[in-house]
Short mmCIF file of C-alpha atoms in Angstrom, two decimals:
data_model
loop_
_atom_site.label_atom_id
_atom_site.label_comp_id
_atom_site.label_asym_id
_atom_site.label_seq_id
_atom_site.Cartn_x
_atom_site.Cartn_y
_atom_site.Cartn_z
CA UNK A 1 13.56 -3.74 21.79
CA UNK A 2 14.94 -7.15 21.17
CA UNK A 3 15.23 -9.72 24.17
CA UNK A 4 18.97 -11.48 24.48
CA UNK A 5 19.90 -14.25 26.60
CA UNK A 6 23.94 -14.11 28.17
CA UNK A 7 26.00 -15.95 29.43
CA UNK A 8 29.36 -13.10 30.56
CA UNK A 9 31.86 -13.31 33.24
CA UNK A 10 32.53 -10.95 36.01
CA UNK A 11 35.89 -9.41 35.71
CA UNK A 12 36.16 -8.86 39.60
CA UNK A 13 34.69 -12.13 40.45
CA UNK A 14 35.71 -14.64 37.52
CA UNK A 15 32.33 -16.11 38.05
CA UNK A 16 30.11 -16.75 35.11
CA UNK A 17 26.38 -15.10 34.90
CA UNK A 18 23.69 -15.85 33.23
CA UNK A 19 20.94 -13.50 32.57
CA UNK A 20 19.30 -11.19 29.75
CA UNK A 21 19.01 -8.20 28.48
CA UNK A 22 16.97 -5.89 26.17
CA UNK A 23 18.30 -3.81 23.22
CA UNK A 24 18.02 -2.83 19.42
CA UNK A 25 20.68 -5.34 18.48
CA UNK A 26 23.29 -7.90 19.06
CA UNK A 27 26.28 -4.90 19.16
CA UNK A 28 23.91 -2.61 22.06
CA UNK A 29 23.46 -5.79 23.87
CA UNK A 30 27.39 -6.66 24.09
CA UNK A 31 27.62 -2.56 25.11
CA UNK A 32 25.88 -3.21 27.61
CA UNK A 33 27.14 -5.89 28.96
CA UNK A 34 30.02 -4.54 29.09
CA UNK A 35 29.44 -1.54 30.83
CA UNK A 36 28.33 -3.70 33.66
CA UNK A 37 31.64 -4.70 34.16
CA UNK A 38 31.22 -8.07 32.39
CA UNK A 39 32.90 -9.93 29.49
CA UNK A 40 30.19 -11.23 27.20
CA UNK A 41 30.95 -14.95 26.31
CA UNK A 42 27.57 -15.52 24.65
CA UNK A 43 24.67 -13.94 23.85
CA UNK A 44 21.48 -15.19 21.70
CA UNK A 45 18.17 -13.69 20.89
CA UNK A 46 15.64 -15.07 23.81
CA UNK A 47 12.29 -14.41 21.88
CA UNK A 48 14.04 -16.11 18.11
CA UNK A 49 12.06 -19.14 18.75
CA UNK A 50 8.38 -17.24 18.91
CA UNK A 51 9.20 -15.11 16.38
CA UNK A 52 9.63 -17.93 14.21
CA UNK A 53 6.57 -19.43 15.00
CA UNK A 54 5.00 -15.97 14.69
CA UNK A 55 6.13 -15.87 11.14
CA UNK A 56 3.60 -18.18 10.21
CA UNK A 57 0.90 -16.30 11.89
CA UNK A 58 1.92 -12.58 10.90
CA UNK A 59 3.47 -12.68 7.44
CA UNK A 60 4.75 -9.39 6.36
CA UNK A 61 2.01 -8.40 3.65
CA UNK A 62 1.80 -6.00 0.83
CA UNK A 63 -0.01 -3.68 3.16
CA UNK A 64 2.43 -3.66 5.90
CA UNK A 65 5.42 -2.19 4.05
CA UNK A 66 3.40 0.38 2.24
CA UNK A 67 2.11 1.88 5.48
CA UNK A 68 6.12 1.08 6.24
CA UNK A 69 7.03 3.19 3.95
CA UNK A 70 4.36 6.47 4.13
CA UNK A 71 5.13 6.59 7.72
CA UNK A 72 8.21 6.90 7.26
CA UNK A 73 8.40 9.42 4.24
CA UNK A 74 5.88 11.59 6.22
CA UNK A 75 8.83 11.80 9.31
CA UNK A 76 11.51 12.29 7.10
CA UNK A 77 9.56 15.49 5.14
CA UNK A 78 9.17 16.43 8.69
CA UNK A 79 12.78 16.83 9.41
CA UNK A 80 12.75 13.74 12.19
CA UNK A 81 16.35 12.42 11.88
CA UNK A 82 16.21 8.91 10.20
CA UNK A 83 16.70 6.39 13.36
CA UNK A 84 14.15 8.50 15.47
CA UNK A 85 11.62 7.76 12.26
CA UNK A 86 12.95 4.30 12.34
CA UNK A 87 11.85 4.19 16.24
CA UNK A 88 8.94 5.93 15.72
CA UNK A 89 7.41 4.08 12.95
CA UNK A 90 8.51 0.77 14.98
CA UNK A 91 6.36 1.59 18.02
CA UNK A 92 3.39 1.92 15.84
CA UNK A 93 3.70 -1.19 13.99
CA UNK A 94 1.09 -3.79 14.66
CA UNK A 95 3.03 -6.71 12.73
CA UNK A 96 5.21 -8.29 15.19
CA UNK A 97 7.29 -9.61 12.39
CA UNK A 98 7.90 -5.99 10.53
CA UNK A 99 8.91 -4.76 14.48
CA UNK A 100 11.67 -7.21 14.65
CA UNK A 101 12.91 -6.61 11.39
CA UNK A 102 13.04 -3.03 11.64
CA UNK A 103 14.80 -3.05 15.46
CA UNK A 104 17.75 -4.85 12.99
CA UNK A 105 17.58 -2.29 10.70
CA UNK A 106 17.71 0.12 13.78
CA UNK A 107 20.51 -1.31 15.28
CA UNK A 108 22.75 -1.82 11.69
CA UNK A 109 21.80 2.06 11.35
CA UNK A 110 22.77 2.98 14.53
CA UNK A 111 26.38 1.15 14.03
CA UNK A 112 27.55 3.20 10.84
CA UNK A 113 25.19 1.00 7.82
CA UNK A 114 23.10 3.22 5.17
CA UNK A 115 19.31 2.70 5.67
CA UNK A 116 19.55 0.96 2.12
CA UNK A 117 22.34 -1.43 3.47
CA UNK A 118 20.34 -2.48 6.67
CA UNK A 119 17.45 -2.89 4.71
CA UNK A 120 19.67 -5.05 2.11
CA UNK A 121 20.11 -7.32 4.96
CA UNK A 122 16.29 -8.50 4.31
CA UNK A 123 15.52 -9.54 1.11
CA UNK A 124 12.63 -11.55 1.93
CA UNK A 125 11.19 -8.25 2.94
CA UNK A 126 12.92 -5.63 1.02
CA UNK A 127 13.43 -6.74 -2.14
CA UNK A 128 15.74 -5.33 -4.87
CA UNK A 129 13.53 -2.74 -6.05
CA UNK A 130 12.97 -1.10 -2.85
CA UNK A 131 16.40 -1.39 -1.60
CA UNK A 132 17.56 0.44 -5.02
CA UNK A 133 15.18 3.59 -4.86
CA UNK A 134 16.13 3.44 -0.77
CA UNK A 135 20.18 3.92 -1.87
CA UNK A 136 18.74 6.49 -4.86
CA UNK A 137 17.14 8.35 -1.69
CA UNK A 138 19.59 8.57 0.30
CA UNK A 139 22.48 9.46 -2.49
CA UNK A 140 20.14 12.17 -4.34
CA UNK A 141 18.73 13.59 -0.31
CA UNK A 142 15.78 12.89 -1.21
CA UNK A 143 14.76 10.07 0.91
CA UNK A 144 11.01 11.09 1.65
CA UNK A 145 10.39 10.78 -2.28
CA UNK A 146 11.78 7.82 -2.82
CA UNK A 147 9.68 6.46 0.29
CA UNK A 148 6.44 7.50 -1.46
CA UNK A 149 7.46 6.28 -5.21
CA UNK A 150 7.82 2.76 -3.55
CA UNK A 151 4.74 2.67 -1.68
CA UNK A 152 2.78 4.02 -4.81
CA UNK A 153 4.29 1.46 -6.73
CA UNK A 154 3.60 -1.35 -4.00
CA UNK A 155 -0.43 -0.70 -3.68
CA UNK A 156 -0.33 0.01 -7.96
CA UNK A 157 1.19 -3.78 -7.52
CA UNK A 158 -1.26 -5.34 -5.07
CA UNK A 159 -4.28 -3.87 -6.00
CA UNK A 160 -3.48 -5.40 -9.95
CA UNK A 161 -2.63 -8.95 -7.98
CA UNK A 162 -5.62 -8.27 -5.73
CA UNK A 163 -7.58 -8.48 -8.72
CA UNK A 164 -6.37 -11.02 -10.26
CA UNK A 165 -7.35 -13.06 -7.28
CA UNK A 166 -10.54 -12.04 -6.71
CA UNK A 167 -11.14 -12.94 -10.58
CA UNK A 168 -10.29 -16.37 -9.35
CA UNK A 169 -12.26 -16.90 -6.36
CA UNK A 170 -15.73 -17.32 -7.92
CA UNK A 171 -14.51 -20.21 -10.60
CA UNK A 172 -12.61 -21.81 -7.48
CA UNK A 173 -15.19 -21.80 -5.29
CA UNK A 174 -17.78 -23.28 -7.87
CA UNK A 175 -15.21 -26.42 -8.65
CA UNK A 176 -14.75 -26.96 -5.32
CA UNK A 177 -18.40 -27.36 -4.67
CA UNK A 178 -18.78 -29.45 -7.78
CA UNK A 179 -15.72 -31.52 -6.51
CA UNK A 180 -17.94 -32.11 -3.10
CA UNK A 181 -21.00 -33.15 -4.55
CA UNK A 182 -19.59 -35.66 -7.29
CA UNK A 183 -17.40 -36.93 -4.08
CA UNK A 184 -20.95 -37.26 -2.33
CA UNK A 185 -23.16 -39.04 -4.97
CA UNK A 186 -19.80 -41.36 -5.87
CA UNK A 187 -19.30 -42.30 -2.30
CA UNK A 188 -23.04 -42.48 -0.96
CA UNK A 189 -25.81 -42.44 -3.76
CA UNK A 190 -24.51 -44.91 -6.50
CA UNK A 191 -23.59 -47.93 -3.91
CA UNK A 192 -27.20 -47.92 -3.00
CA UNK A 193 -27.88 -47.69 -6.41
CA UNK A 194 -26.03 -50.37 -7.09
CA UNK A 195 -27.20 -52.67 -3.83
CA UNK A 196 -30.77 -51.88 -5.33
CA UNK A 197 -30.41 -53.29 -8.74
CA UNK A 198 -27.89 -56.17 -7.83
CA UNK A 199 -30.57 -58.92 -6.70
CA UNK A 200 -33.14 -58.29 -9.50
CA UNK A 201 -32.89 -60.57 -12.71
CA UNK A 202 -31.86 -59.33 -16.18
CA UNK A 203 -30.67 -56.19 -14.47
CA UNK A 204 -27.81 -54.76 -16.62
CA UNK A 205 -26.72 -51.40 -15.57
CA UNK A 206 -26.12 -48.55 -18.28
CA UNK A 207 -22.54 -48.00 -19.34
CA UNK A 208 -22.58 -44.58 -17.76
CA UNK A 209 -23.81 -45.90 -14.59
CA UNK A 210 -20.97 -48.62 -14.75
CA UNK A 211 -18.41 -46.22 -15.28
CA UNK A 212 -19.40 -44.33 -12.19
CA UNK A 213 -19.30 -47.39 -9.64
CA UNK A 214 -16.05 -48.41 -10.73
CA UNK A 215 -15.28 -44.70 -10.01
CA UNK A 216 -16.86 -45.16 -6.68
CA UNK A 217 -15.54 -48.35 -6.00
CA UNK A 218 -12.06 -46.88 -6.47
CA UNK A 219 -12.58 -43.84 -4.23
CA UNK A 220 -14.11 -45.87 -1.43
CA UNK A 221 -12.13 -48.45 -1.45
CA UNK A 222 -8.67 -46.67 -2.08
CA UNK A 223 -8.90 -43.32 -1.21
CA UNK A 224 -5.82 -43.50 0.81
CA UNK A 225 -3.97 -43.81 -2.80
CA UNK A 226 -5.84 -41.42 -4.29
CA UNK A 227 -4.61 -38.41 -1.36
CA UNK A 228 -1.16 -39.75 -1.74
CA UNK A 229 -1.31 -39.41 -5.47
CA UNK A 230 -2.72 -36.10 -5.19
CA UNK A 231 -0.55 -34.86 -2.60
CA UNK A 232 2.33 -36.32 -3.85
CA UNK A 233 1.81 -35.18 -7.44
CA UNK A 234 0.99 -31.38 -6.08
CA UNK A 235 4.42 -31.48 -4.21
CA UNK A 236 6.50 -32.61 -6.60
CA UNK A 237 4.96 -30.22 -9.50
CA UNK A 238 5.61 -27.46 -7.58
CA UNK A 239 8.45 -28.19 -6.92
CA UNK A 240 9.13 -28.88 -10.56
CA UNK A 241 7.65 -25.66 -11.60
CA UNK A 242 10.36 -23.72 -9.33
CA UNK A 243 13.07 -25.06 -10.95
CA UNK A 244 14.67 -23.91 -14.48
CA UNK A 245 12.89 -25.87 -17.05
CA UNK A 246 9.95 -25.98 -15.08
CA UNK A 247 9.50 -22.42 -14.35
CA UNK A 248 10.72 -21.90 -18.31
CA UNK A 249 7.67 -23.94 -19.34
CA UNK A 250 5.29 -22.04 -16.97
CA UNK A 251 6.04 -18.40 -17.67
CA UNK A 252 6.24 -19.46 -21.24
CA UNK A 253 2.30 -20.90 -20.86
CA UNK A 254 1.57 -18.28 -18.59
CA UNK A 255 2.70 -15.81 -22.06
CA UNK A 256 0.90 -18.08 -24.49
CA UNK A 257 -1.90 -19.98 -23.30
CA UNK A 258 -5.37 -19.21 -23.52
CA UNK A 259 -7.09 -17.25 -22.20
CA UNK A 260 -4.43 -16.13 -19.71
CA UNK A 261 -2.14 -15.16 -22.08
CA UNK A 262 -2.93 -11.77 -22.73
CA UNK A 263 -3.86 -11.15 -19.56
CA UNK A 264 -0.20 -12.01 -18.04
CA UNK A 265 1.51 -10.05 -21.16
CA UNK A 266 -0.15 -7.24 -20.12
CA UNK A 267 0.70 -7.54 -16.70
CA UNK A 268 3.98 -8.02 -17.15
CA UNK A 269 4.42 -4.89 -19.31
CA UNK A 270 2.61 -3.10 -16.55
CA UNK A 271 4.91 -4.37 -14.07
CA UNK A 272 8.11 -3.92 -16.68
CA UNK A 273 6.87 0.34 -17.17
CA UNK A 274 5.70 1.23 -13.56
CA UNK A 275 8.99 -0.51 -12.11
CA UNK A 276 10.75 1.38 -14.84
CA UNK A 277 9.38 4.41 -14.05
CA UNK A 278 9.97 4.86 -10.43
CA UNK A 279 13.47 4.24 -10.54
CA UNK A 280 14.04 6.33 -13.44
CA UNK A 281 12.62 9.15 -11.63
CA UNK A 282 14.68 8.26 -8.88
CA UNK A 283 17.98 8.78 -10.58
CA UNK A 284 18.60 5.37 -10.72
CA UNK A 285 20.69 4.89 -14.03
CA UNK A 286 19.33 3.08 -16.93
CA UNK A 287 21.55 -0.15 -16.93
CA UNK A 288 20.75 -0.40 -13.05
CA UNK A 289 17.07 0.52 -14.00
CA UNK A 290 16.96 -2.86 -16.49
CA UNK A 291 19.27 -5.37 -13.81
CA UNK A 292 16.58 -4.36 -11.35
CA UNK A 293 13.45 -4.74 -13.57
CA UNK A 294 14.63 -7.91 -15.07
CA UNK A 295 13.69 -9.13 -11.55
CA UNK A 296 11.08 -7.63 -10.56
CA UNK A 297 8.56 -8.55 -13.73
CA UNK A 298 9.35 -12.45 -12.08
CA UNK A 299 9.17 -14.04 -16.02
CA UNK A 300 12.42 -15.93 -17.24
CA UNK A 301 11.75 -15.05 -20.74
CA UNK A 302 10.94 -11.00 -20.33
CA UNK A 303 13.67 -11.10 -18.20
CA UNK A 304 15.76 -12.69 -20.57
CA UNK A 305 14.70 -10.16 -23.18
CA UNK A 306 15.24 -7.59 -20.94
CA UNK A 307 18.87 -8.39 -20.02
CA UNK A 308 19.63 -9.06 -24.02
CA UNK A 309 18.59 -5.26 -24.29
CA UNK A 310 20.85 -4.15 -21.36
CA UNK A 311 23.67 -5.36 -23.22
CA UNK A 312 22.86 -3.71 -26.13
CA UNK A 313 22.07 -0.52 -24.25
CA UNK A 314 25.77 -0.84 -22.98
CA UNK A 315 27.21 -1.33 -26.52
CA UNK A 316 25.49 2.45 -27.27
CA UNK A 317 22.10 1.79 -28.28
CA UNK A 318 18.85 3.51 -27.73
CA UNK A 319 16.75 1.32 -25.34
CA UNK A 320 13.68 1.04 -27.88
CA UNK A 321 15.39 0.10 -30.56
CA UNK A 322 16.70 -2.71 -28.38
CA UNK A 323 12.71 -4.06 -27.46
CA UNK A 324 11.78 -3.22 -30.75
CA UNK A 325 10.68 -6.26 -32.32
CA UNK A 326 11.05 -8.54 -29.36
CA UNK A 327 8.58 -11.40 -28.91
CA UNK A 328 8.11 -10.92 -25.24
CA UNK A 329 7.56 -7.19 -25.64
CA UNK A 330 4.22 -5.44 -26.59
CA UNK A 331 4.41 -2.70 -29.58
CA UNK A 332 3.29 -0.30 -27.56
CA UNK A 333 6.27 -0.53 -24.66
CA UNK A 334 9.17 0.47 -27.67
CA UNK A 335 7.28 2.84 -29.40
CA UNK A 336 6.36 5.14 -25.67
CA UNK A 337 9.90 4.29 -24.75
CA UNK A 338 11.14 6.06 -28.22
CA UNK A 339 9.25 8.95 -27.34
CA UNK A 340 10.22 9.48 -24.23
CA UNK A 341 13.99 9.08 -25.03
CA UNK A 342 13.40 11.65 -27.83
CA UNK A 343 11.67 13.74 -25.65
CA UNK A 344 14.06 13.46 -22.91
CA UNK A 345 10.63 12.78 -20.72
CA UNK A 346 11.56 8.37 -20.26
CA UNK A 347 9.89 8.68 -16.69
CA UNK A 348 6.51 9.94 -17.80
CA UNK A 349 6.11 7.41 -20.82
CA UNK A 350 6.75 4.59 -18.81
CA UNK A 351 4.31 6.07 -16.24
CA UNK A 352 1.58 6.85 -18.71
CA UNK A 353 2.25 3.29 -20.20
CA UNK A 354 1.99 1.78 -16.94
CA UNK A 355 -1.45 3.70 -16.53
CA UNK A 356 -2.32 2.11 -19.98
CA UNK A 357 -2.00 -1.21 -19.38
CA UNK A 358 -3.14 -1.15 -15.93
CA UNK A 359 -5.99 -0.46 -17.02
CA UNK A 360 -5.93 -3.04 -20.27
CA UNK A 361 -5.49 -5.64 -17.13
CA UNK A 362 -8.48 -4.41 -15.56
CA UNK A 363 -10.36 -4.96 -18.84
CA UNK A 364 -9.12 -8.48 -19.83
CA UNK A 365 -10.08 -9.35 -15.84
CA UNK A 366 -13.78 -8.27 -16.71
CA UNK A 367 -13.65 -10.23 -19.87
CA UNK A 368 -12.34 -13.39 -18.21
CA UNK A 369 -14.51 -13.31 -15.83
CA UNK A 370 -17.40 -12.74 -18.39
CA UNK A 371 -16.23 -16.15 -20.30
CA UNK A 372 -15.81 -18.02 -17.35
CA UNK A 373 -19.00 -18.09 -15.63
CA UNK A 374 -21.39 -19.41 -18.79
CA UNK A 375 -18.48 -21.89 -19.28
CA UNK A 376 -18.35 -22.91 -15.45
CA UNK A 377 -22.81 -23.04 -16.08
CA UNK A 378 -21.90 -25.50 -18.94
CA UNK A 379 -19.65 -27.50 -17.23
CA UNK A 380 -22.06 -27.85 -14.73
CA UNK A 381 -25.23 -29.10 -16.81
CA UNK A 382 -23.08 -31.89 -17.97
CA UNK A 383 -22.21 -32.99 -15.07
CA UNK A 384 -25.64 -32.86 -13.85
CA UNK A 385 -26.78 -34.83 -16.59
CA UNK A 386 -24.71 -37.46 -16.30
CA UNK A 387 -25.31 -38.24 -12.72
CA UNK A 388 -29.04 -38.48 -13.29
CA UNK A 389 -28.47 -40.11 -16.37
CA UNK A 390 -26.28 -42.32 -14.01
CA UNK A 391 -29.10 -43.26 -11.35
CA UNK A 392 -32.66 -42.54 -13.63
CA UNK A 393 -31.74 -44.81 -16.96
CA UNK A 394 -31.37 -48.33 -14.45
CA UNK A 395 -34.61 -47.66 -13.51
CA UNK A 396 -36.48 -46.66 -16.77
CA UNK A 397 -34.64 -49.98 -17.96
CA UNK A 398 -36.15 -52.21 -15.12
CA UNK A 399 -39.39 -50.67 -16.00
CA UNK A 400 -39.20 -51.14 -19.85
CA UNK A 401 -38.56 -54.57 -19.42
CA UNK A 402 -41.56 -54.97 -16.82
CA UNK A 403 -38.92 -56.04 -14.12
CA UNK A 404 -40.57 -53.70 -11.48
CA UNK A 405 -44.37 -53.51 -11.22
#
C-alpha cells in the first residue's frame, strides 16, 4: 500500500482537512476520499521522497525481476486471478523499489489497463522485450509461459554479463594495486631519493630516475589538477560515449578491436538469437520480433543491420537472405535462420544458436582471461624494473665514481 498526503474539503462543513491515507494508487486514494464525504483538492504520495532516496540503495537488479516473474507464472498456472498474483507476489518482495512499482501496476490493473500496459508505464524496469512477450501472454492466454520465457531469458542474460564481469575483476584489481604502489614510491620513496643525492658533488641522477621526480614533483605538487583532469575527462567521455557519434565509435570498437572483438560479436549474436527466440515462440510476429531485438542487442550498428533487414522482410523476403552477407552478422546466424524458416522450426534454431554461442562466449572468456594474466605479469616486471632501476643506478653511480666510501 502506497502512503498519500490530502488536502479535501468537507462538503457539510466547507472546512478544509488535511490528512493521509493508504491505498494501491492515486485513483483508490481519491475513492476514498470521497466516500468519506470529502472533495479531494490535492493529494501527493507521502513516502515519494524516501523512495527516491531508496532508489539509490535498492536498485531493481537482474535478480529481482526474474524471481518477479517465476512468482508470478507459478500463481497464474495456479489459476490465482492476475491482481491477487500481483498482491501476492508484492507482499513477498524484499526490494522496496520493485514493491512500489508493482502497487502502480496494481492499481493501473485494477482501473481497466492490461498487465502489459501497466507494466509499459515502467520502462526503466520493464523494458521492451518484456513488455512485448507480457501483451503476447495475455493476447495468446498464455500468460504463465510467457512469464517463464522472460525469466529464462533474463538469468541466460545475466549469468553471460555476470561473466563477463567477473573476467574483469582480476585485471582491475591488479592495475589498481599497481596504480597504488607507483602513487606510493612517486609520492614518498623518490623525494628522499632525491634529498639524499642533492648535497653530494658530481651527483647526476640517471635519466630514468629524472623522469620519475619530475613525475613526482607533478603529482605532489599538483595533484589537485591532476583529479580535476581525471574527473573531468571521465565525465565528459562518458558523456561523449552516450551520444550518437560517440556511442557509433564505441560499439563499432567494441565489434572490432582486439581482443574484445570477438568476444562482443558473439555476444551480441547470442543476445540477437535468444531474444529472437522467445518472442517467436511467443507469437510475437516477425517484424515486431526484429523492432524489438534491434533494441535489445544495445549495438547501433547490429541494430542498424537489423532494421535494414526488417524492411526487406516487409518488401517479401526471407529473413536469412536479408543477414546473409551482412558485416555485423556471423555466418552461422543466416545459415540456422534458413533452416529454420525451411523447416518451419525458426524458434528452435534461434534457440539452439543461442545455446551455441553462449557457449562460444564462455570460451573466448576463458581465453581472455588466459592472455591477460601473463600480459598483466609482464606489465608488471617492467614496471618493477624501472623503479629499482629508478632508486639502485644513483647509487651504483655514486659508488663507481668513489663519491660514497
Amino acid at each position: 500500500m502506497i502512503t498519500f498526503r490530502y488536502v479535501a474539503r468537507d462538503a457539510v462543513s466547507g472546512k478544509k482537512v488535511s490528512a493521509e491515507v493508504q491505498a494501491e494508487s492515486e485513483k483508490a486514494a481519491a475513492k476514498l476520499i470521497k466516500d468519506q464525504g470529502l472533495t479531494p483538492l490535492e493529494i501527493k504520495q507521502a513516502n515519494a521522497g524516501s523512495q527516491l532516496l531508496g532508489g539509490v540503495r535498492h536498485r531493481i537488479k537482474a535478480k529481482d525481476r526474474v524471481l518477479f516473474s517465476r512468482q508470478m507464472a507459478t500463481l497464474i498456472n495456479a489459476g490465482l486471478p492476475l491482481v491477487q498474483s500481483l498482491r501476492t507476489v508484492n507482499s513477498q518482495t524484499q526490494n522496496p523499489n520493485l514493491r512500489a512499482v508493482i502497487e502502480k501496476v496494481i492499481g493501473d490493473v485494477e482501473g481497466g489497463q492490461s498487465f502489459a500496459e501497466a507494466l509499459g508505464k515502467h520502462p526503466k524496469v520493464f523494458n521492451n522485450v518484456y513488455v512485448s512477450l507480457i501483451a503476447a501472454g495475455e493476447a495468446s492466454g498464455t500468460l504463465d509461459d510467457g512469464l517463464l520465457r522472460i525469466a529464462n531469458q533474463q538469468e541466460k542474460d545475466a549469468e553471460i554479463m555476470a561473466k563477463i564481469r567477473g573476467a574483469m575483476v582480476y585485471p582491475v584489481i591488479v592495475i589498481i594495486v599497481m596504480l597504488g604502489v607507483l602513487l606510493f614510491i612517486l609520492t614518498t620513496v623518490l623525494p628522499q631519493v632525491e634529498e639524499l643525492y642533492r648535497g653530494l658533488p658530481g651527483a647526476k641522477l640517471p635519466f630514468v630516475t629524472r623522469a620519475l621526480l619530475a613525475a613526482s614533483d607533478f603529482v605532489t605538487g599538483y595533484w589537485w589538477l591532476l583529479i580535476g583532469l581525471i574527473g573531468t575527462g571521465a565525465f565528459f567521455t562518458t558523456r561523449w560515449a552516450r551520444t550518437g557519434p560517440g556511442k557509433e565509435l564505441v560499439d563499432k570498437l567494441k565489434m572490432k578491436g582486439k581482443p574484445l572483438g570477438t568476444l562482443f560479436m558473439k555476444l551480441y549474436m547470442a543476445r540477437f538469437s535468444r531474444t529472437g527466440a522467445t518472442l517467436v515462440a511467443s507469437g510475437v510476429p516477425l517484424l515486431q520480433v526484429l523492432s524489438i531485438t534491434a533494441a535489445a542487442v544495445n549495438n547501433v550498428h547490429v541494430a542498424r543491420s537489423i532494421n535494414k533487414a526488417a524492411e526487406k522482410v516487409k518488401g517479401g523476403k526471407a529473413l536469412s537472405d536479408s543477414l546473409e552477407g551482412d558485416p555485423n552478422f556471423l555466418e552461422l546466424v543466416p545459415n540456422m535462420i534458413r533452416i529454420g524458416e525451411q523447416s518451419g522450426n525458426l524458434e528452435n534454431m534461434l534457440a539452439k544458436t543461442a545455446d551455441y554461442y553462449e557457449k562460444e562466449v564462455d570460451e573466448e572468456i576463458k581465453t581472455i582471461s588466459t592472455i591477460i594474466e601473463p600480459v598483466l605479469m609482464i606489465i608488471m616486471g617492467i614496471s618493477a624494473f624501472i623503479i629499482v632501476a629508478a632508486v639502485l643506478l644513483p647509487i651504483y653511480g655514486l659508488v663507481g665514481k668513489n663519491i660514497i666510501r
